[in-house]
Amino acid sequence: MTIRSVLKIGNPQLLRIAEPVKTVDLDLKQTVIQDMLDTMQAEKGAGIAAPQIGVNLRIIIFGLEKNPRYPDAEPVPMTILINPEFTPLSIDTDTAWEGCLSVPGYRGLVPRYKHIRYSGLDENGKKLERDVRDFHARVVQHEVDHLNGLLYPHRIRDLSKFGLMDELESAGLIPRVES
Ligand code: NI
């Protein structure tokens, strides 16, 4: 069990293009993937990407049952995805408030595709493919962005819709988080 420190916005390591994983093996599971799971759980994140713990590989983890950071979000199955890719299944987008463990204390309004198909390998090297919508689709797009050196603030179109959670909560713009 190793909780790693999460790199924060401003760290140039978060801006790199991550490398594809060549071999999915026990070593990868017991090191990088386990550290990502432990770190995500400790930080109560809805998702994490390997570059956030300083590992420049194309691995993302996401999922939530009931997450105090996202009280209105529908559940998403806990998923480990290696070398993920996605395709939008419609040009429809919507905007919602996002947060990120690399941008602590802030939320911003970000446009994302509403309906996507994603694929990748699971932790056993088996191919996984899903058609998903809304919050589930949003989380995947956010995490894949991390593998391409993008953080959600780069996607915000109207920077007046970016701010500290406390202030946004007080203004009634995002739901108050119980913690
Ligand atoms: Ni993030």
mmCIF file of N, CA and C and ligand atoms in Angstrom, residues 47 52 99-102 142-143 146, ligand 1:
data_model
loop_
_atom_site.group_PDB
_atom_site.id
_atom_site.type_symbol
_atom_site.label_atom_id
_atom_site.label_comp_id
_atom_site.label_asym_id
_atom_site.label_seq_id
_atom_site.Cartn_x
_atom_site.Cartn_y
_atom_site.Cartn_z
ATOM 1 N N GLY A 47 -11.274 9.696 -10.148
ATOM 2 C CA GLY A 47 -10.406 9.142 -11.177
ATOM 3 C C GLY A 47 -8.988 9.619 -10.970
ATOM 4 N N GLN A 52 -0.329 11.670 -13.053
ATOM 5 C CA GLN A 52 -0.559 12.447 -11.830
ATOM 6 C C GLN A 52 0.291 11.959 -10.664
ATOM 7 N N GLY A 99 -13.626 18.835 -11.174
ATOM 8 C CA GLY A 99 -12.510 19.063 -10.268
ATOM 9 C C GLY A 99 -11.401 18.099 -10.650
ATOM 10 N N CYS A 100 -10.263 18.230 -10.019
ATOM 11 C CA CYS A 100 -9.127 17.367 -10.340
ATOM 12 C C CYS A 100 -8.188 17.345 -9.149
ATOM 13 N N LEU A 101 -7.657 16.173 -8.842
ATOM 14 C CA LEU A 101 -6.732 16.067 -7.711
ATOM 15 C C LEU A 101 -5.466 16.899 -7.947
ATOM 16 N N SER A 102 -5.178 17.224 -9.201
ATOM 17 C CA SER A 102 -4.009 18.054 -9.510
ATOM 18 C C SER A 102 -4.313 19.552 -9.460
ATOM 19 N N HIS A 142 -11.933 13.279 -19.194
ATOM 20 C CA HIS A 142 -11.035 14.022 -18.299
ATOM 21 C C HIS A 142 -9.738 13.238 -18.071
ATOM 22 N N GLU A 143 -9.874 11.933 -17.812
ATOM 23 C CA GLU A 143 -8.680 11.127 -17.505
ATOM 24 C C GLU A 143 -7.807 10.928 -18.741
ATOM 25 N N HIS A 146 -5.467 13.720 -19.357
ATOM 26 C CA HIS A 146 -4.223 13.705 -18.568
ATOM 27 C C HIS A 146 -3.097 12.990 -19.322
HETATM 28 NI NI NI B 1 -7.764 15.142 -13.137
#
